[in-house]
Short mmCIF file of N, CA and C in Angstrom, two decimals:
data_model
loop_
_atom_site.label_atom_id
_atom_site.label_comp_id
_atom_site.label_asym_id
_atom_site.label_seq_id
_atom_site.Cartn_x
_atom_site.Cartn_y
_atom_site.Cartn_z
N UNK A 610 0.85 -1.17 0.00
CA UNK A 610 0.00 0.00 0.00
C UNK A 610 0.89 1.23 0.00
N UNK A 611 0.28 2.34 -0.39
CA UNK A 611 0.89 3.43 -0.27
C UNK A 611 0.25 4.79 0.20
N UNK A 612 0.99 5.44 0.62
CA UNK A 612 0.36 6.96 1.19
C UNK A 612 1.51 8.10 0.59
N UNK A 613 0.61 8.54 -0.06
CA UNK A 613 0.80 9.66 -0.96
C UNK A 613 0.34 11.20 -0.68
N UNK A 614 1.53 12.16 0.09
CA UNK A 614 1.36 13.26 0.20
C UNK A 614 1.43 14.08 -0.33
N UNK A 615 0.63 15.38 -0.92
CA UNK A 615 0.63 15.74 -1.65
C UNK A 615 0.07 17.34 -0.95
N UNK A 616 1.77 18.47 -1.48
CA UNK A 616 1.98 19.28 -0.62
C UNK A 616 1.93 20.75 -1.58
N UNK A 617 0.85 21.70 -1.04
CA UNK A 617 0.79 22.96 -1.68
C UNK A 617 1.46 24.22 -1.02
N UNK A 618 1.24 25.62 -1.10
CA UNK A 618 1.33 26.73 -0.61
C UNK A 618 2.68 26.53 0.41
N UNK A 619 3.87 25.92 -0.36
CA UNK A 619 4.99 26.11 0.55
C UNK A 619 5.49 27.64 0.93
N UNK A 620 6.16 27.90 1.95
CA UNK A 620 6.17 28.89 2.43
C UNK A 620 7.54 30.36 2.01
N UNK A 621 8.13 29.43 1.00
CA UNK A 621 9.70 29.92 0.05
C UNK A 621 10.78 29.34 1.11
N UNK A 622 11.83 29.78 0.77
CA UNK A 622 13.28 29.10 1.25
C UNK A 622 13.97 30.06 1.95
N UNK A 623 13.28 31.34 2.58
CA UNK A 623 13.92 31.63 3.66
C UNK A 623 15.20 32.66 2.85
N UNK A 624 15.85 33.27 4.04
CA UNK A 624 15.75 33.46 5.34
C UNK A 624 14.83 34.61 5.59
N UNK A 625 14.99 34.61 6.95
CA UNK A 625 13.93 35.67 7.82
C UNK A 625 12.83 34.91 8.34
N UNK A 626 12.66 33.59 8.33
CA UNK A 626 11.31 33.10 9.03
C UNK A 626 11.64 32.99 10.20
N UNK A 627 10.76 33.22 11.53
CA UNK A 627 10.85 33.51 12.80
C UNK A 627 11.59 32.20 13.76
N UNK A 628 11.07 31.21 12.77
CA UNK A 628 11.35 29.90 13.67
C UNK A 628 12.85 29.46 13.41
N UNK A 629 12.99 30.04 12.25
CA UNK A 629 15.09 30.01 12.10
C UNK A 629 14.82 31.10 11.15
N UNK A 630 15.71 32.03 11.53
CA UNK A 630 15.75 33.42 10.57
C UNK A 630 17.03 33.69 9.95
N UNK A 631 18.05 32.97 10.84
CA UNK A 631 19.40 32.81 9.66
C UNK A 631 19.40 31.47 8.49
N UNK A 632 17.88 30.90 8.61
CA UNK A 632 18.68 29.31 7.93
C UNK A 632 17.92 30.05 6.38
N UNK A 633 18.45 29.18 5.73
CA UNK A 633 18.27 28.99 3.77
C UNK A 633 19.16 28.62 3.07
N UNK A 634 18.84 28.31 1.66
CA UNK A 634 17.69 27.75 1.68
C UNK A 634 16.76 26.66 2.70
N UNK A 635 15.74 26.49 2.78
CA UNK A 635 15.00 25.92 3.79
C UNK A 635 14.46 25.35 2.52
N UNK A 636 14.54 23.35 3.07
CA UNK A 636 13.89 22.39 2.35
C UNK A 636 13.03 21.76 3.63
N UNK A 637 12.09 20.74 3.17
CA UNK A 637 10.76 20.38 3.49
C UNK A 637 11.41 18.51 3.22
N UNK A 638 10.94 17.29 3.79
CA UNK A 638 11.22 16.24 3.33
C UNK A 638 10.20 15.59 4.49
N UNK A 639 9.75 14.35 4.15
CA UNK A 639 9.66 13.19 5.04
C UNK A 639 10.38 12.65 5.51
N UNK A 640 10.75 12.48 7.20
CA UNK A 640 11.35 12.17 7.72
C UNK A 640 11.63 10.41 8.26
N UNK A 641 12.71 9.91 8.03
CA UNK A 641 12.27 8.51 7.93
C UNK A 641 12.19 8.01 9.45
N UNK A 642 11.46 6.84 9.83
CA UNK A 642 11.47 6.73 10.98
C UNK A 642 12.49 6.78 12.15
N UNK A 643 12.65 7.53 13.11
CA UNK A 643 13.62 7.34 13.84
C UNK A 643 14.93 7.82 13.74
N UNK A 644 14.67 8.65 12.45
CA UNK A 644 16.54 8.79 12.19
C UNK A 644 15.82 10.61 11.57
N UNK A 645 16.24 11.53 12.42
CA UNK A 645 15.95 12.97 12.24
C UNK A 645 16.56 13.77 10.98
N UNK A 646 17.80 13.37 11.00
CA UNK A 646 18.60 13.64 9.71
C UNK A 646 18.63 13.02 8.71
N UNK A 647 17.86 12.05 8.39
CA UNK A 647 17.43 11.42 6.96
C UNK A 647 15.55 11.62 6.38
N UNK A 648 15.56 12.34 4.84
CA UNK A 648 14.70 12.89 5.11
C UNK A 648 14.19 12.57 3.50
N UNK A 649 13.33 11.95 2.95
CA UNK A 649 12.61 11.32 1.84
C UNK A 649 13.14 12.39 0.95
N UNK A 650 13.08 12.57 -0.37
CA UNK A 650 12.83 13.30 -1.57
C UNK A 650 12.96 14.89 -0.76
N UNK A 651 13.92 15.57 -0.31
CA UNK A 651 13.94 17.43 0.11
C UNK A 651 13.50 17.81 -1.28
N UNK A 652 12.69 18.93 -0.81
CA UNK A 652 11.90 20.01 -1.66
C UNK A 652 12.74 21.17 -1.65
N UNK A 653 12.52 22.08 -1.79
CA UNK A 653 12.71 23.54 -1.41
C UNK A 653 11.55 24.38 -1.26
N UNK A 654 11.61 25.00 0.23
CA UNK A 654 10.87 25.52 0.69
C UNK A 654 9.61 26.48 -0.24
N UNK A 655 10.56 26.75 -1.77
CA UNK A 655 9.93 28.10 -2.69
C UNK A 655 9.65 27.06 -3.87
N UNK A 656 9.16 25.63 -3.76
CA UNK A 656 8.54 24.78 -4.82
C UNK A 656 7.11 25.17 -4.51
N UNK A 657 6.85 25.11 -6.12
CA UNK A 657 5.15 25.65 -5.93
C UNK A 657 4.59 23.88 -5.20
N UNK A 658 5.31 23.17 -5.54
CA UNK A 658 4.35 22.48 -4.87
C UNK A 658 5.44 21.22 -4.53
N UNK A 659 4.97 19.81 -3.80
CA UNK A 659 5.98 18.89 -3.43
C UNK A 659 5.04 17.60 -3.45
N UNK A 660 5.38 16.43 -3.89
CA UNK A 660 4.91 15.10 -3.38
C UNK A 660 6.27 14.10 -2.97
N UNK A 661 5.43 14.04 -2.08
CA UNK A 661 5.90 11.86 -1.91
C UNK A 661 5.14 10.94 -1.52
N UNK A 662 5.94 10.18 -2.25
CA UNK A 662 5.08 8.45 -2.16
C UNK A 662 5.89 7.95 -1.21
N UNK A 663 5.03 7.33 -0.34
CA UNK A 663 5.57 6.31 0.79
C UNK A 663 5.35 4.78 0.73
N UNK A 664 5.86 3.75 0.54
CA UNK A 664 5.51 2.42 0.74
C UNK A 664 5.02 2.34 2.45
N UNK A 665 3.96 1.49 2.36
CA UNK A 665 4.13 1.35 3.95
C UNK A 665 2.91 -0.41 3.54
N UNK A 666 2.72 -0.83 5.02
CA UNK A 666 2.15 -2.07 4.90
C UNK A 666 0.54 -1.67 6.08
N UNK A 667 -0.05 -2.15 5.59
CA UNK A 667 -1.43 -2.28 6.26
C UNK A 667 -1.73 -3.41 7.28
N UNK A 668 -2.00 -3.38 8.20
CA UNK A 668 -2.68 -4.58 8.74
C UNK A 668 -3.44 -4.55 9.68
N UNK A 669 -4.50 -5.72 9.69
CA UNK A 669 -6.16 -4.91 10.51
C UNK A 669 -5.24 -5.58 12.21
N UNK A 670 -5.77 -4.89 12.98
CA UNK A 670 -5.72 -5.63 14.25
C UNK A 670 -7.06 -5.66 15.23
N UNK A 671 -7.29 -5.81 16.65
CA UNK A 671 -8.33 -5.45 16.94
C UNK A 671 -8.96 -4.45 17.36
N UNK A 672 -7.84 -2.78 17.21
CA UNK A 672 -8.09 -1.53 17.25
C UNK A 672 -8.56 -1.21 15.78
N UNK A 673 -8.34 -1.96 14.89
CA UNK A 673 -8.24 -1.42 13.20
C UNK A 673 -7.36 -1.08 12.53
N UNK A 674 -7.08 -0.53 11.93
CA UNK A 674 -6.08 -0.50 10.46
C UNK A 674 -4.77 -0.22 11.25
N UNK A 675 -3.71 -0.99 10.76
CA UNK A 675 -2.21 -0.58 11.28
C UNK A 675 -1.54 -0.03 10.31
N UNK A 676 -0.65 0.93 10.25
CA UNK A 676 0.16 1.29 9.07
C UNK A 676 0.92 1.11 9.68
N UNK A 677 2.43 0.50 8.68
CA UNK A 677 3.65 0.59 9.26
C UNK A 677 4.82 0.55 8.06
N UNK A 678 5.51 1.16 7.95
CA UNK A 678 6.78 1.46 7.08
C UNK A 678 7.63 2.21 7.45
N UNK A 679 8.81 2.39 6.90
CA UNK A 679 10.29 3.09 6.74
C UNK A 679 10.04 4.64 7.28
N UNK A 680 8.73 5.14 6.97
CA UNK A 680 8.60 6.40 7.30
C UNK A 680 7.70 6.84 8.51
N UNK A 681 6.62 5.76 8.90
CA UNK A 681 5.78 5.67 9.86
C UNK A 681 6.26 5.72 11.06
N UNK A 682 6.25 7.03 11.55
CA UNK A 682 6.67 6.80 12.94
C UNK A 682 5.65 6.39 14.48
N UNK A 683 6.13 5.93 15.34
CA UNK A 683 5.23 5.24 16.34
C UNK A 683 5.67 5.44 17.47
N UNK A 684 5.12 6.56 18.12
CA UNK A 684 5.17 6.71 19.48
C UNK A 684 3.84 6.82 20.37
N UNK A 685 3.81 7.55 21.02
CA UNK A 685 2.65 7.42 22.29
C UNK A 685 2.03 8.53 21.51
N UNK A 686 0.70 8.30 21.90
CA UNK A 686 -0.45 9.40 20.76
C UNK A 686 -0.85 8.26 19.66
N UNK A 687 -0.36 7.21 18.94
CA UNK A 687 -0.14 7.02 17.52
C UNK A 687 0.82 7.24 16.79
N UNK A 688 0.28 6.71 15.27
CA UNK A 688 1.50 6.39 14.36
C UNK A 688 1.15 7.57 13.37
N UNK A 689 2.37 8.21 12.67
CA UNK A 689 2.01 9.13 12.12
C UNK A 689 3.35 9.57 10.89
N UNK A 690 3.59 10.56 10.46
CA UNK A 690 3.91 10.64 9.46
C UNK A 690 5.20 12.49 9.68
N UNK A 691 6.02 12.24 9.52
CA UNK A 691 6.74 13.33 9.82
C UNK A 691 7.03 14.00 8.65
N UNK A 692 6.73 15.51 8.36
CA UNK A 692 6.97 16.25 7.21
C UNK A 692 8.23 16.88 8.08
N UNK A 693 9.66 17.10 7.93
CA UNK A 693 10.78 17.72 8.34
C UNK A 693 11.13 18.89 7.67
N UNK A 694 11.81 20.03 8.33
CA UNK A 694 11.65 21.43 7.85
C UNK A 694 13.57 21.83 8.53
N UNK A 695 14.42 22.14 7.12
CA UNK A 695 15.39 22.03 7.93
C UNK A 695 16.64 22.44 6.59
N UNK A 696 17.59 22.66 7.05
CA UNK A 696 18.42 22.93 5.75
C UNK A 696 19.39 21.59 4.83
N UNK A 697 20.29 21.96 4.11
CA UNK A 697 21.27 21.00 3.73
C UNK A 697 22.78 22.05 3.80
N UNK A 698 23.51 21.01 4.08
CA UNK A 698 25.12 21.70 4.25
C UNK A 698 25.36 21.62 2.66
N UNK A 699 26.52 21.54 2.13
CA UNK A 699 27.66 21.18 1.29
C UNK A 699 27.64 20.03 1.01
N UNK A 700 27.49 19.32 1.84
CA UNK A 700 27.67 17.89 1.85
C UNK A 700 26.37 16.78 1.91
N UNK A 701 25.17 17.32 1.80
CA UNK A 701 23.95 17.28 1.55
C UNK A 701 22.96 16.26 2.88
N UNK A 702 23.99 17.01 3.95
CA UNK A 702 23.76 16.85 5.42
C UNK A 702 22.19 17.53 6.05
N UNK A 703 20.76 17.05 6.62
CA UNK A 703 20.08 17.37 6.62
C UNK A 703 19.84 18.10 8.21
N UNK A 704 19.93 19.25 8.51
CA UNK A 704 19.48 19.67 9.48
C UNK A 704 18.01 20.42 10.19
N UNK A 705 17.29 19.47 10.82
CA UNK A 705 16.03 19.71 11.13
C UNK A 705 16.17 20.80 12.38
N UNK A 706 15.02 21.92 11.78
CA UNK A 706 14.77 23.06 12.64
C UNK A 706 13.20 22.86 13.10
N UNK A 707 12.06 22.53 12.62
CA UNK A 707 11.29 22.35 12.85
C UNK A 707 10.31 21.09 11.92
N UNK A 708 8.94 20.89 12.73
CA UNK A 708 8.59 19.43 11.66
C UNK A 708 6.66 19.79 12.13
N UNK A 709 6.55 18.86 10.76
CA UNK A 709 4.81 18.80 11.06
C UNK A 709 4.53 17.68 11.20
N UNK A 710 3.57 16.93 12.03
CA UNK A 710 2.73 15.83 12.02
C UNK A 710 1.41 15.42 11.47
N UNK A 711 1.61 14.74 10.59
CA UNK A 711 0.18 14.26 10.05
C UNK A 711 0.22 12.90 11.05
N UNK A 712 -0.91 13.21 11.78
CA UNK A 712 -1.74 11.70 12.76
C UNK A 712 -2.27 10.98 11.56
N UNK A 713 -2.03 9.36 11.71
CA UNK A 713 -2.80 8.55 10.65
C UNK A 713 -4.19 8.18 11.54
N UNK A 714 -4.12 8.42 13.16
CA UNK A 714 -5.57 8.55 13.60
C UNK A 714 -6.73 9.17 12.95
N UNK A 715 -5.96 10.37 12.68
CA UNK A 715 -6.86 11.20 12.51
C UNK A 715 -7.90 11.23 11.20
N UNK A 716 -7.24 9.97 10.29
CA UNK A 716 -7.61 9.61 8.71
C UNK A 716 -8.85 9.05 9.43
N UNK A 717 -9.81 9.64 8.75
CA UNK A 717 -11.20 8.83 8.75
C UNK A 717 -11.50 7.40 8.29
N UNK A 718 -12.06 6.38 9.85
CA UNK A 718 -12.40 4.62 9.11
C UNK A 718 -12.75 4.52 8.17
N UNK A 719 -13.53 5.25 7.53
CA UNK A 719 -14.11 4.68 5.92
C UNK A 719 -12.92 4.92 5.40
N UNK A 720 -12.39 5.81 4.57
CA UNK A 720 -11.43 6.26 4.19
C UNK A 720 -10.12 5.65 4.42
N UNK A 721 -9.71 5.13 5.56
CA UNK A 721 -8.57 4.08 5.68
C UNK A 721 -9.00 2.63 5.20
N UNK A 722 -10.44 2.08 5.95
CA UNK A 722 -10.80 1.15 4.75
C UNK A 722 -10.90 0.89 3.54
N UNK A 723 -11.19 2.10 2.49
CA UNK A 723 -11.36 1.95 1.35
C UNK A 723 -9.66 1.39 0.74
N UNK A 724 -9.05 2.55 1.65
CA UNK A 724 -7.48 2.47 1.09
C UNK A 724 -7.10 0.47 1.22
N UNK A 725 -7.07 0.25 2.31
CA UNK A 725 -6.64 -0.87 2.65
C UNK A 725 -7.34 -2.25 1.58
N UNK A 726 -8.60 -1.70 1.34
CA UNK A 726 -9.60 -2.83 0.61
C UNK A 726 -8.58 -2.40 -1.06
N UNK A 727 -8.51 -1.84 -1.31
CA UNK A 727 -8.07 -1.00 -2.83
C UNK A 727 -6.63 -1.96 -2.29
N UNK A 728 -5.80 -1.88 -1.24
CA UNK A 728 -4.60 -2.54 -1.46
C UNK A 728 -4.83 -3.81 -1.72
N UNK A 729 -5.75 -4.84 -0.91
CA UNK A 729 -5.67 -5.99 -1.11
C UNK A 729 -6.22 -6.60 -2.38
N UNK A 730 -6.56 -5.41 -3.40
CA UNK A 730 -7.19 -5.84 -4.98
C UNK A 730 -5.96 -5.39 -5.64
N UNK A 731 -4.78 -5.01 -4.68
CA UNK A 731 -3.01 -4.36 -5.55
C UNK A 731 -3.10 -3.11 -5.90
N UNK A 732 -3.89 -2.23 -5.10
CA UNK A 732 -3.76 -0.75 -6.49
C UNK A 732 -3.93 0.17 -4.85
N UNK A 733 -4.05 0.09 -3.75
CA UNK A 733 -4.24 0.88 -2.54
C UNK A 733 -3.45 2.58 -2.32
N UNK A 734 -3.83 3.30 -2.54
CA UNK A 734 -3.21 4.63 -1.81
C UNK A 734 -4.04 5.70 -1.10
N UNK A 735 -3.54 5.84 0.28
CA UNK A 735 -3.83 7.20 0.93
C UNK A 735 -3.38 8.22 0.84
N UNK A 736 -4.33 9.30 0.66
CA UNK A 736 -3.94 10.42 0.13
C UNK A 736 -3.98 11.76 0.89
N UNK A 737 -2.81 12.50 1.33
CA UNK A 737 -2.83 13.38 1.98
C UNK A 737 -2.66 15.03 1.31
N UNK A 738 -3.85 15.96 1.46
CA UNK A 738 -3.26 17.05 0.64
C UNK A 738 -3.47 18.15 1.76
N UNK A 739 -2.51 19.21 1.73
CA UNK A 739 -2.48 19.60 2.76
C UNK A 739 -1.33 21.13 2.37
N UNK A 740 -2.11 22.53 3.12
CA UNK A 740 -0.97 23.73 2.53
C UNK A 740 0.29 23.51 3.37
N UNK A 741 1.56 23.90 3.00
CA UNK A 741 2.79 23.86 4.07
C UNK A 741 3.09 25.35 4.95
N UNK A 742 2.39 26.45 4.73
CA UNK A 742 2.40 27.45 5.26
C UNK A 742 1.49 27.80 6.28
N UNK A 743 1.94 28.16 7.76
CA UNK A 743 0.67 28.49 8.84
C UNK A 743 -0.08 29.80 8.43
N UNK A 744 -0.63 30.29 9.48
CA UNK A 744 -0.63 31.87 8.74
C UNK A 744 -0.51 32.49 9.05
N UNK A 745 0.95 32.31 9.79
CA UNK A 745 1.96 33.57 9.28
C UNK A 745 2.73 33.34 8.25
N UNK A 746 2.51 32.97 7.33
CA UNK A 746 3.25 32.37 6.32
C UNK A 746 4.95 31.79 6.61
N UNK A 747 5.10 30.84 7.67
CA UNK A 747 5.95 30.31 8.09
C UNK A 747 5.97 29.26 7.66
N UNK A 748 6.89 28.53 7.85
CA UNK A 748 6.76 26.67 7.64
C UNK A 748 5.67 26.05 8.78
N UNK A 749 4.71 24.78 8.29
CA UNK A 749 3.52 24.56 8.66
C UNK A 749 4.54 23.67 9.53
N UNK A 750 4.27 23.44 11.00
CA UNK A 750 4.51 22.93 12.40
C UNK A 750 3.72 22.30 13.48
N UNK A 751 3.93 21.31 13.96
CA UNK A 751 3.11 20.77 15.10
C UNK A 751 2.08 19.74 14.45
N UNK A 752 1.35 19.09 15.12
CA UNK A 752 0.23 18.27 14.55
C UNK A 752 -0.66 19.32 13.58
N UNK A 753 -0.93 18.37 12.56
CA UNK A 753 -1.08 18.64 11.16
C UNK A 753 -3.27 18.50 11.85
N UNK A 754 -4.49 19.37 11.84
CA UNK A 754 -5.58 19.10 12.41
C UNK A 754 -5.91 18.95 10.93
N UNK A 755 -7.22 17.69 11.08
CA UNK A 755 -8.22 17.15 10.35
C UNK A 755 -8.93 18.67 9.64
N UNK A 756 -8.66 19.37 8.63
CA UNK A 756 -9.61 20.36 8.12
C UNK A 756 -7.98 20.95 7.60
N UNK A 757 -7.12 20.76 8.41
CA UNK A 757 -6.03 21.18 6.99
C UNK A 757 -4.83 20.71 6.81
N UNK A 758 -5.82 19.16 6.72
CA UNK A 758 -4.90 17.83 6.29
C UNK A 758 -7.01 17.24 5.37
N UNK A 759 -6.70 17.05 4.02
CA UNK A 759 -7.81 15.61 3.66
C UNK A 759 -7.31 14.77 3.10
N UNK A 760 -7.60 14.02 3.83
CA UNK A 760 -7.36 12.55 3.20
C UNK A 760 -8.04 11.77 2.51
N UNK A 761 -8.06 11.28 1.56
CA UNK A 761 -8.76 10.68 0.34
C UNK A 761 -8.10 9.13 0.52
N UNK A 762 -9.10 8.11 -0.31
CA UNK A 762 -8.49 6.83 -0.64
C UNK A 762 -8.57 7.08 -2.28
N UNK A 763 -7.50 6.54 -2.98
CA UNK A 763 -7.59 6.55 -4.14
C UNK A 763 -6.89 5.74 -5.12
N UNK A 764 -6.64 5.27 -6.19
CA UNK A 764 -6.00 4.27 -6.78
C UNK A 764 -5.05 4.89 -7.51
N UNK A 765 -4.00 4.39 -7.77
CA UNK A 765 -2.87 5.08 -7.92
C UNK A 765 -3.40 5.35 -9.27
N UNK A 766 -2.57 6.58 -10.84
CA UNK A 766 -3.02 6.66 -11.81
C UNK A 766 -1.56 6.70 -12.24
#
C-alpha cells in the first residue's frame, strides 16, 4: 500500500522566518522513521508544490487498520507521518529546525478502509493534501488538524 502526500502553498526558502531566521535555503522532506537527519525526496521551501510516495504495509488488528513502514513513525499518541523542515550543508547533510505531524488517527475509518480494501485488490493509496504554510506564512509545524490535512483513498493513476 501506499500513502501519498501531496503538498501545496509552501512557504519559500527563507531566510527571515521567525522559527530560524538565519537558515536557507529551507527544504521540506519526510522524515524517515527514527533517524531525524534522513529525510525522503527534500523540496525547497519556494517549490510551488511537493509530493511523496511512501511504501508502507497495512494490517487490521483489533483496534483497526495498522500502518507501518520506513517512514511511519510510532510513538505514544499514535503512528504518524513526519513532514521535516530544515536545511542542507555542502555535503547534503540534513538539518532539522522544525517538523509537522500528520496523525494517521486522525484519517477517517471509511477512508482508511477503502485504502486498505483498494490494497488488497493491488492498487491501494492514501492520500494526503495539505498547505505547508501556517498563517503567518511560516513553515507549517506541530500536529497537522483534520480540516487542513484531507485525506482521500484513491487508486494510484
Amino acid at each position: 500500500m501506499e500513502i501519498c502526500i501531496e503538498a501545496s502553498d509552501l512557504p519559500g526558502s527563507g531566510p527571515g522566518f521567525a522559527c530560524a531566521p538565519e537558515a536557507g535555503p529551507v527544504y521540506v522532506g519526510v522524515q524517515r522513521k527514527d533517524r531525524p537527519g534522513e529525510v525522503l525526496e527534500p523540496h525547497r521551501g519556494d517549490a510551488p508544490s511537493a509530493v511523496w510516495t511512501l511504501e508502507c504495509v497495512a494490517r487490521t488488528t483489533a483496534d483497526g487498520v495498522e500502518l507501518t513502514g520506513r517512514y511511519v513513525q510510532d510513538r505514544l499518541g499514535g503512528r504518524f507521518v513526519y513532514l521535516s523542515w530544515g536545511t542542507l550543508d555542502g555535503h547534503g547533510v540534513f538539518s532539522m529546525f522544525r517538523r509537522a505531524k500528520l496523525m494517521l488517527a486522525d484519517v477517517d475509518a471509511a477512508v482508511l478502509d477503502a485504502a486498505v480494501l483498494d490494497a488488497a485488490a493491488g492498487s491501494g493509496r492514501l492520500v494526503a493534501r495539505l498547505g505547508l504554510s501556517d498563517a503567518r506564512g511560516e513553515p507549517l509545524c506541530g500536529r497537522v488538524r483534520p480540516g487542513d490535512v484531507a485525506w482521500t483513498a484513491e487508486t494510484p493513476g
